[in-house]
Amino acid sequence: DADVTQTPRNRITKTGKRIMLECSQTKGHDRMYWYRQDPGLGLRLIYYSFDVKDINKGEISDGYSVSRQAQAKFSLSLESAIPNQTALYFCATSDFDRPYEQYFGPGTRLTVT
Amino acid sequence: GQSLEQPSEVTAVEGAIVQINCTYQTSGFYGLSWYQQHDGGAPTFLSYNALDGLEETGRFSSFLSRSDSYGYLLLQELQMKDSASYFCAVRDQGTGGFKTIFGAGTRLFVKA
């Protein structure tokens, strides 16, 4: 079984809809991250969490919110989706001892029409 | 502000050696990582340098010069399966604690 899983893997939604992307991990890591990837722009950090009670904004948090329901679960929400949020979204985890080594989930391809 | 620069594309021949450079500008530099991503896949961690010098892991090596704000990834004995995108990423300490900032990626094409 995959260590970092994301659901859904693909989603098409309409402008204005609320959508939640979910991430679960079995690695036992305390740190979790949400990134979006756009062609030619690499990975940009949306939010990150060092434990259940510690959530921080990344480079591009506007229009997004997150919830860390448990050490193993980190959800990303788009309260009112807009077309320029069409992207590939990755969840990642890392351990306290090796925070620079991030393990990525398979990604969620989101299309907002 | 924070910025990372790496070439957008590199092409090399199977069996050759290729170097992918990364220059960075950050306020709280802590270390430089490299990730590989195949088309349709997730990024996977390759290496990390916190100190100046060369780190070797099999066919891949990574170098860091903190004084020059520069690093590179060296791939030896290139194989077709090395065709992928390679991202450098800075571990940066800011007001919100540590975070990782990725470059835009270098697409490596390996030709037979």
PDB file of C-alpha atoms in Angstrom:
ATOM      1  CA  ASP A   1       0.000   0.000   0.000  1.00  0.00           C
ATOM      2  CA  ALA A   2       1.126   3.534  -0.741  1.00  0.00           C
ATOM      3  CA  ASP A   3       2.550   5.482   2.194  1.00  0.00           C
ATOM      4  CA  VAL A   4       0.935   8.779   1.155  1.00  0.00           C
ATOM      5  CA  THR A   5      -2.464   8.638  -0.489  1.00  0.00           C
ATOM      6  CA  GLN A   6      -4.598  11.373  -1.979  1.00  0.00           C
ATOM      7  CA  THR A   7      -8.278  11.397  -2.860  1.00  0.00           C
ATOM      8  CA  PRO A   8      -9.675  12.051  -5.343  1.00  0.00           C
ATOM      9  CA  ARG A   9      -7.027  11.482  -8.020  1.00  0.00           C
ATOM     10  CA  ASN A  10      -8.936  13.507 -10.579  1.00  0.00           C
ATOM     11  CA  ARG A  11     -11.724  16.006 -10.157  1.00  0.00           C
ATOM     12  CA  ILE A  12     -13.599  18.329 -12.431  1.00  0.00           C
ATOM     13  CA  THR A  13     -15.688  20.976 -10.743  1.00  0.00           C
ATOM     14  CA  LYS A  14     -17.448  24.202 -11.603  1.00  0.00           C
ATOM     15  CA  THR A  15     -16.577  27.749 -10.654  1.00  0.00           C
ATOM     16  CA  GLY A  16     -17.929  28.660  -7.243  1.00  0.00           C
ATOM     17  CA  LYS A  17     -18.167  25.122  -5.912  1.00  0.00           C
ATOM     18  CA  ARG A  18     -16.550  24.057  -2.653  1.00  0.00           C
ATOM     19  CA  ILE A  19     -14.153  21.176  -2.953  1.00  0.00           C
ATOM     20  CA  MET A  20     -12.011  19.230  -0.528  1.00  0.00           C
ATOM     21  CA  LEU A  21      -8.871  17.277  -1.337  1.00  0.00           C
ATOM     22  CA  GLU A  22      -7.806  14.703   1.200  1.00  0.00           C
ATOM     23  CA  CYS A  23      -4.423  13.318   2.130  1.00  0.00           C
ATOM     24  CA  SER A  24      -3.589  10.403   4.397  1.00  0.00           C
ATOM     25  CA  GLN A  25      -0.240   8.938   5.368  1.00  0.00           C
ATOM     26  CA  THR A  26       0.957   5.805   7.085  1.00  0.00           C
ATOM     27  CA  LYS A  27       4.568   6.889   7.483  1.00  0.00           C
ATOM     28  CA  GLY A  28       4.054   8.238  10.988  1.00  0.00           C
ATOM     29  CA  HIS A  29       5.490  11.603   9.995  1.00  0.00           C
ATOM     30  CA  ASP A  30       4.533  14.684  11.955  1.00  0.00           C
ATOM     31  CA  ARG A  31       4.924  17.180   9.120  1.00  0.00           C
ATOM     32  CA  MET A  32       2.539  17.489   6.210  1.00  0.00           C
ATOM     33  CA  TYR A  33       2.396  19.858   3.247  1.00  0.00           C
ATOM     34  CA  TRP A  34       0.161  20.877   0.374  1.00  0.00           C
ATOM     35  CA  TYR A  35       1.668  22.039  -2.927  1.00  0.00           C
ATOM     36  CA  ARG A  36       0.272  22.958  -6.285  1.00  0.00           C
ATOM     37  CA  GLN A  37       2.132  22.368  -9.510  1.00  0.00           C
ATOM     38  CA  ASP A  38       1.605  24.368 -12.670  1.00  0.00           C
ATOM     39  CA  PRO A  39       3.557  23.879 -15.894  1.00  0.00           C
ATOM     40  CA  GLY A  40       6.785  25.888 -15.818  1.00  0.00           C
ATOM     41  CA  LEU A  41       6.288  27.022 -12.222  1.00  0.00           C
ATOM     42  CA  GLY A  42       7.456  24.047 -10.257  1.00  0.00           C
ATOM     43  CA  LEU A  43       5.888  23.271  -6.920  1.00  0.00           C
ATOM     44  CA  ARG A  44       4.478  26.070  -4.823  1.00  0.00           C
ATOM     45  CA  LEU A  45       3.704  25.658  -1.146  1.00  0.00           C
ATOM     46  CA  ILE A  46       0.103  26.342  -0.122  1.00  0.00           C
ATOM     47  CA  TYR A  47       0.015  25.312   3.545  1.00  0.00           C
ATOM     48  CA  TYR A  48       2.122  23.236   5.879  1.00  0.00           C
ATOM     49  CA  SER A  49       1.623  21.704   9.288  1.00  0.00           C
ATOM     50  CA  PHE A  50       4.247  20.558  11.773  1.00  0.00           C
ATOM     51  CA  ASP A  51       1.699  18.869  14.020  1.00  0.00           C
ATOM     52  CA  VAL A  52      -2.043  18.782  14.593  1.00  0.00           C
ATOM     53  CA  LYS A  53      -2.073  22.147  16.353  1.00  0.00           C
ATOM     54  CA  ASP A  54       0.444  23.915  14.127  1.00  0.00           C
ATOM     55  CA  ILE A  55      -0.676  25.118  10.693  1.00  0.00           C
ATOM     56  CA  ASN A  56       1.170  27.696   8.627  1.00  0.00           C
ATOM     57  CA  LYS A  57       0.531  29.549   5.399  1.00  0.00           C
ATOM     58  CA  GLY A  58       2.836  28.978   2.479  1.00  0.00           C
ATOM     59  CA  GLU A  59       3.562  31.088  -0.584  1.00  0.00           C
ATOM     60  CA  ILE A  60       0.086  30.962  -2.118  1.00  0.00           C
ATOM     61  CA  SER A  61      -2.526  30.358   0.596  1.00  0.00           C
ATOM     62  CA  ASP A  62      -5.166  32.831  -0.649  1.00  0.00           C
ATOM     63  CA  GLY A  63      -8.331  31.005  -1.722  1.00  0.00           C
ATOM     64  CA  TYR A  64      -7.381  27.848   0.191  1.00  0.00           C
ATOM     65  CA  SER A  65      -7.876  26.517   3.700  1.00  0.00           C
ATOM     66  CA  VAL A  66      -6.654  23.391   5.442  1.00  0.00           C
ATOM     67  CA  SER A  67      -7.567  21.099   8.282  1.00  0.00           C
ATOM     68  CA  ARG A  68      -5.266  18.715  10.141  1.00  0.00           C
ATOM     69  CA  GLN A  69      -7.779  16.244  11.526  1.00  0.00           C
ATOM     70  CA  ALA A  70      -5.153  13.884  12.912  1.00  0.00           C
ATOM     71  CA  GLN A  71      -1.444  13.303  12.610  1.00  0.00           C
ATOM     72  CA  ALA A  72      -2.123  11.147   9.564  1.00  0.00           C
ATOM     73  CA  LYS A  73      -4.689  13.335   7.792  1.00  0.00           C
ATOM     74  CA  PHE A  74      -4.378  16.738   6.182  1.00  0.00           C
ATOM     75  CA  SER A  75      -7.150  18.156   3.998  1.00  0.00           C
ATOM     76  CA  LEU A  76      -7.087  21.056   1.571  1.00  0.00           C
ATOM     77  CA  SER A  77     -10.268  22.979   0.786  1.00  0.00           C
ATOM     78  CA  LEU A  78     -11.147  25.403  -1.942  1.00  0.00           C
ATOM     79  CA  GLU A  79     -14.094  27.324  -0.548  1.00  0.00           C
ATOM     80  CA  SER A  80     -15.172  28.758  -3.882  1.00  0.00           C
ATOM     81  CA  ALA A  81     -13.218  27.278  -6.750  1.00  0.00           C
ATOM     82  CA  ILE A  82     -12.070  29.482  -9.623  1.00  0.00           C
ATOM     83  CA  PRO A  83     -10.544  28.471 -12.977  1.00  0.00           C
ATOM     84  CA  ASN A  84      -7.030  29.620 -12.120  1.00  0.00           C
ATOM     85  CA  GLN A  85      -6.988  27.004  -9.363  1.00  0.00           C
ATOM     86  CA  THR A  86      -6.855  24.372 -12.069  1.00  0.00           C
ATOM     87  CA  ALA A  87      -3.616  22.560 -11.291  1.00  0.00           C
ATOM     88  CA  LEU A  88      -1.999  19.388 -10.036  1.00  0.00           C
ATOM     89  CA  TYR A  89      -2.067  19.244  -6.240  1.00  0.00           C
ATOM     90  CA  PHE A  90       0.403  17.259  -4.192  1.00  0.00           C
ATOM     91  CA  CYS A  91       0.408  16.342  -0.548  1.00  0.00           C
ATOM     92  CA  ALA A  92       3.754  15.562   1.070  1.00  0.00           C
ATOM     93  CA  THR A  93       5.069  14.450   4.446  1.00  0.00           C
ATOM     94  CA  SER A  94       8.393  14.574   6.226  1.00  0.00           C
ATOM     95  CA  ASP A  95       9.840  13.396   9.495  1.00  0.00           C
ATOM     96  CA  PHE A  96      11.111  15.623  12.278  1.00  0.00           C
ATOM     97  CA  ASP A  97      14.613  14.142  11.967  1.00  0.00           C
ATOM     98  CA  ARG A  98      14.854  14.591   8.192  1.00  0.00           C
ATOM     99  CA  PRO A  99      12.518  17.477   7.352  1.00  0.00           C
ATOM    100  CA  TYR A 100      14.246  18.123   4.040  1.00  0.00           C
ATOM    101  CA  GLU A 101      13.283  14.665   2.726  1.00  0.00           C
ATOM    102  CA  GLN A 102       9.685  14.943   1.671  1.00  0.00           C
ATOM    103  CA  TYR A 103       7.536  12.042   0.517  1.00  0.00           C
ATOM    104  CA  PHE A 104       4.879  12.956  -1.990  1.00  0.00           C
ATOM    105  CA  GLY A 105       1.482  11.482  -2.678  1.00  0.00           C
ATOM    106  CA  PRO A 106       0.420  10.607  -6.242  1.00  0.00           C
ATOM    107  CA  GLY A 107      -1.270  13.950  -6.808  1.00  0.00           C
ATOM    108  CA  THR A 108      -4.792  15.178  -7.522  1.00  0.00           C
ATOM    109  CA  ARG A 109      -5.503  16.702 -10.898  1.00  0.00           C
ATOM    110  CA  LEU A 110      -8.130  19.392 -10.390  1.00  0.00           C
ATOM    111  CA  THR A 111      -9.932  21.151 -13.209  1.00  0.00           C
ATOM    112  CA  VAL A 112     -12.206  24.097 -12.495  1.00  0.00           C
ATOM    113  CA  THR A 113     -14.494  24.992 -15.389  1.00  0.00           C
TER     114      THR A 113
ATOM    115  CA  GLY B   1      12.497  37.819  -1.600  1.00  0.00           C
ATOM    116  CA  GLN B   2      13.338  34.252  -2.387  1.00  0.00           C
ATOM    117  CA  SER B   3      14.214  32.888  -5.810  1.00  0.00           C
ATOM    118  CA  LEU B   4      15.776  29.842  -7.397  1.00  0.00           C
ATOM    119  CA  GLU B   5      17.050  29.601 -10.938  1.00  0.00           C
ATOM    120  CA  GLN B   6      17.736  26.466 -12.916  1.00  0.00           C
ATOM    121  CA  PRO B   7      17.811  25.799 -16.667  1.00  0.00           C
ATOM    122  CA  SER B   8      14.462  24.862 -18.143  1.00  0.00           C
ATOM    123  CA  GLU B   9      15.790  22.065 -20.342  1.00  0.00           C
ATOM    124  CA  VAL B  10      18.923  19.972 -20.761  1.00  0.00           C
ATOM    125  CA  THR B  11      19.586  17.305 -23.381  1.00  0.00           C
ATOM    126  CA  ALA B  12      22.291  14.658 -23.125  1.00  0.00           C
ATOM    127  CA  VAL B  13      23.257  11.338 -24.656  1.00  0.00           C
ATOM    128  CA  GLU B  14      22.886   7.979 -22.972  1.00  0.00           C
ATOM    129  CA  GLY B  15      26.051   7.077 -21.093  1.00  0.00           C
ATOM    130  CA  ALA B  16      27.184  10.678 -20.768  1.00  0.00           C
ATOM    131  CA  ILE B  17      27.464  12.948 -17.731  1.00  0.00           C
ATOM    132  CA  VAL B  18      25.165  15.907 -17.214  1.00  0.00           C
ATOM    133  CA  GLN B  19      25.193  18.709 -14.664  1.00  0.00           C
ATOM    134  CA  ILE B  20      22.079  20.646 -13.666  1.00  0.00           C
ATOM    135  CA  ASN B  21      22.832  23.938 -11.976  1.00  0.00           C
ATOM    136  CA  CYS B  22      20.806  25.815  -9.403  1.00  0.00           C
ATOM    137  CA  THR B  23      21.397  29.289  -8.049  1.00  0.00           C
ATOM    138  CA  TYR B  24      19.329  30.627  -5.202  1.00  0.00           C
ATOM    139  CA  GLN B  25      18.591  33.766  -3.297  1.00  0.00           C
ATOM    140  CA  THR B  26      16.973  33.407   0.115  1.00  0.00           C
ATOM    141  CA  SER B  27      17.143  35.191   3.444  1.00  0.00           C
ATOM    142  CA  GLY B  28      17.379  32.171   5.715  1.00  0.00           C
ATOM    143  CA  PHE B  29      19.146  29.469   3.717  1.00  0.00           C
ATOM    144  CA  TYR B  30      19.525  26.182   5.514  1.00  0.00           C
ATOM    145  CA  GLY B  31      20.111  23.576   2.816  1.00  0.00           C
ATOM    146  CA  LEU B  32      19.529  22.482  -0.779  1.00  0.00           C
ATOM    147  CA  SER B  33      17.578  19.416  -1.881  1.00  0.00           C
ATOM    148  CA  TRP B  34      17.093  17.765  -5.242  1.00  0.00           C
ATOM    149  CA  TYR B  35      13.989  15.917  -6.425  1.00  0.00           C
ATOM    150  CA  GLN B  36      13.228  13.881  -9.533  1.00  0.00           C
ATOM    151  CA  GLN B  37       9.822  13.742 -11.176  1.00  0.00           C
ATOM    152  CA  HIS B  38       8.885  11.535 -14.095  1.00  0.00           C
ATOM    153  CA  ASP B  39       5.993  12.535 -16.315  1.00  0.00           C
ATOM    154  CA  GLY B  40       2.719  11.743 -14.589  1.00  0.00           C
ATOM    155  CA  GLY B  41       4.479  10.857 -11.358  1.00  0.00           C
ATOM    156  CA  ALA B  42       5.169  12.389  -7.991  1.00  0.00           C
ATOM    157  CA  PRO B  43       8.439  14.070  -7.042  1.00  0.00           C
ATOM    158  CA  THR B  44      10.913  11.776  -5.307  1.00  0.00           C
ATOM    159  CA  PHE B  45      13.759  12.885  -3.078  1.00  0.00           C
ATOM    160  CA  LEU B  46      17.303  12.467  -4.406  1.00  0.00           C
ATOM    161  CA  SER B  47      19.710  14.310  -2.131  1.00  0.00           C
ATOM    162  CA  TYR B  48      20.284  17.081   0.395  1.00  0.00           C
ATOM    163  CA  ASN B  49      23.264  19.328   1.071  1.00  0.00           C
ATOM    164  CA  ALA B  50      23.491  21.492   4.148  1.00  0.00           C
ATOM    165  CA  LEU B  51      27.261  21.958   4.054  1.00  0.00           C
ATOM    166  CA  ASP B  52      29.632  22.906   1.258  1.00  0.00           C
ATOM    167  CA  GLY B  53      30.922  20.049  -0.812  1.00  0.00           C
ATOM    168  CA  LEU B  54      29.923  17.026  -2.793  1.00  0.00           C
ATOM    169  CA  GLU B  55      27.494  14.309  -1.704  1.00  0.00           C
ATOM    170  CA  GLU B  56      27.506  11.118  -3.751  1.00  0.00           C
ATOM    171  CA  THR B  57      24.675   8.611  -4.006  1.00  0.00           C
ATOM    172  CA  GLY B  58      25.338   6.035  -6.677  1.00  0.00           C
ATOM    173  CA  ARG B  59      25.242   7.601 -10.132  1.00  0.00           C
ATOM    174  CA  PHE B  60      23.947  10.878  -8.704  1.00  0.00           C
ATOM    175  CA  SER B  61      26.002  13.495  -6.884  1.00  0.00           C
ATOM    176  CA  SER B  62      25.001  16.874  -5.497  1.00  0.00           C
ATOM    177  CA  PHE B  63      27.226  19.836  -4.757  1.00  0.00           C
ATOM    178  CA  LEU B  64      26.739  22.971  -2.701  1.00  0.00           C
ATOM    179  CA  SER B  65      28.668  26.215  -2.354  1.00  0.00           C
ATOM    180  CA  ARG B  66      26.997  28.371   0.260  1.00  0.00           C
ATOM    181  CA  SER B  67      29.305  31.327  -0.407  1.00  0.00           C
ATOM    182  CA  ASP B  68      28.265  31.327  -4.090  1.00  0.00           C
ATOM    183  CA  SER B  69      24.585  30.506  -3.400  1.00  0.00           C
ATOM    184  CA  TYR B  70      24.995  27.755  -5.946  1.00  0.00           C
ATOM    185  CA  GLY B  71      24.539  24.050  -6.232  1.00  0.00           C
ATOM    186  CA  TYR B  72      24.344  21.389  -8.883  1.00  0.00           C
ATOM    187  CA  LEU B  73      23.147  17.866  -9.474  1.00  0.00           C
ATOM    188  CA  LEU B  74      25.511  15.615 -11.410  1.00  0.00           C
ATOM    189  CA  LEU B  75      24.150  12.561 -13.163  1.00  0.00           C
ATOM    190  CA  GLN B  76      26.684  10.043 -14.446  1.00  0.00           C
ATOM    191  CA  GLU B  77      26.329   7.116 -16.843  1.00  0.00           C
ATOM    192  CA  LEU B  78      23.048   8.500 -18.053  1.00  0.00           C
ATOM    193  CA  GLN B  79      20.273   6.034 -18.768  1.00  0.00           C
ATOM    194  CA  MET B  80      17.076   6.515 -20.708  1.00  0.00           C
ATOM    195  CA  LYS B  81      15.117   6.187 -17.478  1.00  0.00           C
ATOM    196  CA  ASP B  82      16.832   9.350 -16.183  1.00  0.00           C
ATOM    197  CA  SER B  83      14.668  11.377 -18.572  1.00  0.00           C
ATOM    198  CA  ALA B  84      12.592  13.368 -16.104  1.00  0.00           C
ATOM    199  CA  SER B  85      12.270  16.777 -14.490  1.00  0.00           C
ATOM    200  CA  TYR B  86      14.699  17.687 -11.736  1.00  0.00           C
ATOM    201  CA  PHE B  87      13.895  20.279  -9.096  1.00  0.00           C
ATOM    202  CA  CYS B  88      16.224  22.020  -6.720  1.00  0.00           C
ATOM    203  CA  ALA B  89      14.613  23.112  -3.480  1.00  0.00           C
ATOM    204  CA  VAL B  90      15.859  25.400  -0.763  1.00  0.00           C
ATOM    205  CA  ARG B  91      15.176  24.755   2.866  1.00  0.00           C
ATOM    206  CA  ASP B  92      14.600  28.239   4.214  1.00  0.00           C
ATOM    207  CA  GLN B  93      14.034  29.558   7.705  1.00  0.00           C
ATOM    208  CA  GLY B  94      11.535  32.404   7.758  1.00  0.00           C
ATOM    209  CA  THR B  95       9.105  33.973  10.205  1.00  0.00           C
ATOM    210  CA  GLY B  96       6.795  30.963   9.972  1.00  0.00           C
ATOM    211  CA  GLY B  97       9.571  28.503  10.666  1.00  0.00           C
ATOM    212  CA  PHE B  98      11.274  26.272   8.154  1.00  0.00           C
ATOM    213  CA  LYS B  99       9.776  25.709   4.741  1.00  0.00           C
ATOM    214  CA  THR B 100      10.882  24.326   1.396  1.00  0.00           C
ATOM    215  CA  ILE B 101      10.861  26.442  -1.752  1.00  0.00           C
ATOM    216  CA  PHE B 102      11.131  24.681  -5.097  1.00  0.00           C
ATOM    217  CA  GLY B 103      12.681  25.863  -8.330  1.00  0.00           C
ATOM    218  CA  ALA B 104      10.728  25.684 -11.577  1.00  0.00           C
ATOM    219  CA  GLY B 105      12.487  22.476 -12.607  1.00  0.00           C
ATOM    220  CA  THR B 106      14.853  21.319 -15.336  1.00  0.00           C
ATOM    221  CA  ARG B 107      13.549  18.889 -17.890  1.00  0.00           C
ATOM    222  CA  LEU B 108      16.259  16.378 -18.827  1.00  0.00           C
ATOM    223  CA  PHE B 109      16.018  14.571 -22.147  1.00  0.00           C
ATOM    224  CA  VAL B 110      18.305  11.570 -22.556  1.00  0.00           C
ATOM    225  CA  LYS B 111      18.863  10.508 -26.163  1.00  0.00           C
ATOM    226  CA  ALA B 112      20.040   7.140 -27.385  1.00  0.00           C
TER     227      ALA B 112
END
